[in-house]
Amino acid sequence: MAKKALKTPDNNNGIQRSTRVKYLIQRLTYDGFVAHHYAYMVRVIQEVEPTCFEQVVKNPKWDNAMDEEMVALDANATWELVALPKDKKAIGCKWVYKVKHNANGSMSRYKTRLVAKGYAQTYGIDYEETYSPVAKMTIVRVIITMAATKGWSLRQMDVKNVFLHGDLREEVYMEQPPGYVDETRPNLVCS
Amino acid sequence: MKKALYGLKQAPKACSDKIGQYLVTSGFQTSNADFSLYVQKTNHGIIVIVIYVDDLIIIGNNDANIFDLKKLLKQKFEMKDLGELRYFLGTEVIQLPKGIWLLQRQYALNKLFEYGMASCKPISIPLEQNVKLSADEGDLVEDTTMYKRIMGSLIYMTITRPYLNYAVGMVSQFMQTPRKPHLDVVRHIFRYIKHTLQCGIFYEAKSQL
């Protein structure tokens, strides 16, 4: 069975197959799973994640999660509402919804994140440099070796909402987030 | 917008600059070897920080210093203290008095499942003897994207499996035009990975650097 799974399908009888990426996982069945794995998968599949704001209107569990994210954004003073200057364009934004699970398959929480549609940004206008260094795995290994040989303590930390901490140098205008448009000033944009 | 937001093109740069600036003002120096490496040397000891987007690894020879630094970082960036390093980018880190183990057990297992090799038969050698792979013999593999994806996973697995380097290097030469014989070798490597799931790198305590 395993051997079959890695094989990419042959062109049978001259039938034209689509050239789309075929995920090998499609060839798996649920039959081989033990009961608790099966139960976990059913759980994961049951809880469908919405893809846009329109699907979650008046759904209290997602509302709470979005409120939480808005509180974080407000606390961070991410933007203020201004009128859009004539020669500028505002980029859109959307909500992304994610159901988080515990290791045993139980639902842990509903998480939402507001993301800007960065693909609408133009180089030189609302963004310039984007390169950001990340640690190379070799460096990580060297650090771990140092900790081991010298007997130093080796610890880990994690930044919550990491991307919200950065200060923007460029002028970026964004539309108000869906569902959280200021009723008294609906025409303003986030700046 | 005053602050970065997920999705903006410059968001990763903006936040890594911010954390970097903060560390520099608190007496850290950026390493010339890797810009995500920060070192602070004082009379009380040394602290080294590695940053990977939102994950930080901290080592140092003075626990009191590290404690103070962590308190500062927690206030400034809402950081969460995860305690001892246990899991980093798919690598399990097991700290024992004898030394430190690096393992990619779970990652390898996930990949075996992902590529449909979970039920393969383990084998105790990474390659057949005298394998000769050629760039233009054998049927073409239809899904080259998948082949490249598998190569990426294999290369990542060489982090804690240096002994796979030769075999992986050999099959990754054919990413341009992968053929069935290459895929056979890949399958063979995965069977070997299944055999060596528990293997990793061990750094012995108090040995020479």
PDB file of N, CA, C and O in Angstrom, chain B residues 6 26 31 42 46 53 59 61 67 69 94 98 103-104 106 120 133 141 145 147-148 150 189 192:
ATOM      1  N   TYR B   6      -0.632  41.913  10.615  1.00  0.00           N
ATOM      2  CA  TYR B   6      -0.400  40.694   9.850  1.00  0.00           C
ATOM      3  C   TYR B   6      -0.805  40.920   8.405  1.00  0.00           C
ATOM      4  O   TYR B   6      -1.823  41.547   8.147  1.00  0.00           O
ATOM      5  N   SER B  26      19.401  47.662  25.210  1.00  0.00           N
ATOM      6  CA  SER B  26      19.659  47.059  26.521  1.00  0.00           C
ATOM      7  C   SER B  26      21.039  46.427  26.599  1.00  0.00           C
ATOM      8  O   SER B  26      21.280  45.571  27.447  1.00  0.00           O
ATOM      9  N   SER B  31      25.403  40.084  16.181  1.00  0.00           N
ATOM     10  CA  SER B  31      26.544  39.322  15.691  1.00  0.00           C
ATOM     11  C   SER B  31      26.773  39.623  14.218  1.00  0.00           C
ATOM     12  O   SER B  31      25.833  39.899  13.472  1.00  0.00           O
ATOM     13  N   THR B  42      28.740  41.164  29.957  1.00  0.00           N
ATOM     14  CA  THR B  42      28.960  42.089  31.070  1.00  0.00           C
ATOM     15  C   THR B  42      29.880  41.405  32.082  1.00  0.00           C
ATOM     16  O   THR B  42      30.274  40.256  31.891  1.00  0.00           O
ATOM     17  N   ILE B  46      27.470  36.305  30.465  1.00  0.00           N
ATOM     18  CA  ILE B  46      27.149  36.464  29.061  1.00  0.00           C
ATOM     19  C   ILE B  46      25.741  35.932  28.802  1.00  0.00           C
ATOM     20  O   ILE B  46      25.310  34.964  29.423  1.00  0.00           O
ATOM     21  N   VAL B  53      11.647  34.795  14.155  1.00  0.00           N
ATOM     22  CA  VAL B  53      10.362  35.485  14.072  1.00  0.00           C
ATOM     23  C   VAL B  53       9.748  35.735  15.460  1.00  0.00           C
ATOM     24  O   VAL B  53       9.952  36.791  16.016  1.00  0.00           O
ATOM     25  N   ILE B  59      20.457  31.650  25.942  1.00  0.00           N
ATOM     26  CA  ILE B  59      21.399  30.897  26.770  1.00  0.00           C
ATOM     27  C   ILE B  59      22.277  31.893  27.518  1.00  0.00           C
ATOM     28  O   ILE B  59      22.448  33.037  27.099  1.00  0.00           O
ATOM     29  N   ASN B  61      25.298  32.189  31.182  1.00  0.00           N
ATOM     30  CA  ASN B  61      25.946  31.504  32.296  1.00  0.00           C
ATOM     31  C   ASN B  61      25.545  32.080  33.646  1.00  0.00           C
ATOM     32  O   ASN B  61      26.075  31.706  34.671  1.00  0.00           O
ATOM     33  N   PHE B  67      17.001  35.873  34.291  1.00  0.00           N
ATOM     34  CA  PHE B  67      15.718  36.134  34.940  1.00  0.00           C
ATOM     35  C   PHE B  67      15.322  37.600  34.777  1.00  0.00           C
ATOM     36  O   PHE B  67      14.185  37.916  34.413  1.00  0.00           O
ATOM     37  N   LEU B  69      16.380  39.727  32.495  1.00  0.00           N
ATOM     38  CA  LEU B  69      16.121  40.017  31.086  1.00  0.00           C
ATOM     39  C   LEU B  69      14.729  39.539  30.693  1.00  0.00           C
ATOM     40  O   LEU B  69      13.990  40.249  30.000  1.00  0.00           O
ATOM     41  N   ILE B  94      15.921  17.568  24.118  1.00  0.00           N
ATOM     42  CA  ILE B  94      15.790  16.887  25.402  1.00  0.00           C
ATOM     43  C   ILE B  94      17.025  17.185  26.232  1.00  0.00           C
ATOM     44  O   ILE B  94      18.140  16.804  25.859  1.00  0.00           O
ATOM     45  N   LYS B  98      23.432  14.497  31.396  1.00  0.00           N
ATOM     46  CA  LYS B  98      24.549  13.984  30.603  1.00  0.00           C
ATOM     47  C   LYS B  98      24.829  14.820  29.356  1.00  0.00           C
ATOM     48  O   LYS B  98      25.925  14.787  28.820  1.00  0.00           O
ATOM     49  N   LEU B 103      16.247  15.800  18.435  1.00  0.00           N
ATOM     50  CA  LEU B 103      15.530  14.765  17.695  1.00  0.00           C
ATOM     51  C   LEU B 103      14.488  15.397  16.793  1.00  0.00           C
ATOM     52  O   LEU B 103      13.917  16.430  17.133  1.00  0.00           O
ATOM     53  N   GLN B 104      14.217  14.772  15.656  1.00  0.00           N
ATOM     54  CA  GLN B 104      13.119  15.225  14.800  1.00  0.00           C
ATOM     55  C   GLN B 104      12.127  14.097  14.602  1.00  0.00           C
ATOM     56  O   GLN B 104      11.646  13.861  13.505  1.00  0.00           O
ATOM     57  N   GLN B 106       8.945  13.605  15.709  1.00  0.00           N
ATOM     58  CA  GLN B 106       7.584  13.946  15.330  1.00  0.00           C
ATOM     59  C   GLN B 106       7.531  14.482  13.903  1.00  0.00           C
ATOM     60  O   GLN B 106       6.645  14.136  13.134  1.00  0.00           O
ATOM     61  N   CYS B 120       5.253   1.829   5.561  1.00  0.00           N
ATOM     62  CA  CYS B 120       6.322   1.172   4.806  1.00  0.00           C
ATOM     63  C   CYS B 120       7.155   0.288   5.718  1.00  0.00           C
ATOM     64  O   CYS B 120       7.082   0.360   6.938  1.00  0.00           O
ATOM     65  N   LEU B 133      22.447   6.897 -10.354  1.00  0.00           N
ATOM     66  CA  LEU B 133      21.266   7.596 -10.838  1.00  0.00           C
ATOM     67  C   LEU B 133      21.663   8.426 -12.052  1.00  0.00           C
ATOM     68  O   LEU B 133      22.718   9.047 -12.068  1.00  0.00           O
ATOM     69  N   VAL B 141       8.653  11.637 -13.610  1.00  0.00           N
ATOM     70  CA  VAL B 141       7.674  11.764 -12.537  1.00  0.00           C
ATOM     71  C   VAL B 141       6.731  12.890 -12.920  1.00  0.00           C
ATOM     72  O   VAL B 141       7.157  13.961 -13.336  1.00  0.00           O
ATOM     73  N   THR B 145       6.304  19.115  -8.540  1.00  0.00           N
ATOM     74  CA  THR B 145       6.149  19.957  -7.353  1.00  0.00           C
ATOM     75  C   THR B 145       6.246  19.112  -6.091  1.00  0.00           C
ATOM     76  O   THR B 145       6.885  19.485  -5.123  1.00  0.00           O
ATOM     77  N   TYR B 147       7.750  16.260  -5.787  1.00  0.00           N
ATOM     78  CA  TYR B 147       9.129  15.794  -5.619  1.00  0.00           C
ATOM     79  C   TYR B 147       9.958  16.869  -4.922  1.00  0.00           C
ATOM     80  O   TYR B 147      10.707  16.586  -3.996  1.00  0.00           O
ATOM     81  N   LYS B 148       9.781  18.111  -5.353  1.00  0.00           N
ATOM     82  CA  LYS B 148      10.543  19.207  -4.744  1.00  0.00           C
ATOM     83  C   LYS B 148      10.149  19.390  -3.285  1.00  0.00           C
ATOM     84  O   LYS B 148      10.991  19.658  -2.430  1.00  0.00           O
ATOM     85  N   ILE B 150       9.103  17.061  -1.308  1.00  0.00           N
ATOM     86  CA  ILE B 150       9.719  15.964  -0.548  1.00  0.00           C
ATOM     87  C   ILE B 150      11.199  16.267  -0.299  1.00  0.00           C
ATOM     88  O   ILE B 150      11.709  16.047   0.794  1.00  0.00           O
ATOM     89  N   ILE B 189      14.935   5.968   1.125  1.00  0.00           N
ATOM     90  CA  ILE B 189      15.393   6.842   2.209  1.00  0.00           C
ATOM     91  C   ILE B 189      14.316   6.954   3.289  1.00  0.00           C
ATOM     92  O   ILE B 189      14.603   6.906   4.488  1.00  0.00           O
ATOM     93  N   TYR B 192      14.348   4.061   5.460  1.00  0.00           N
ATOM     94  CA  TYR B 192      15.466   4.159   6.407  1.00  0.00           C
ATOM     95  C   TYR B 192      15.133   5.135   7.535  1.00  0.00           C
ATOM     96  O   TYR B 192      15.444   4.884   8.707  1.00  0.00           O
TER      97      TYR B 192
END
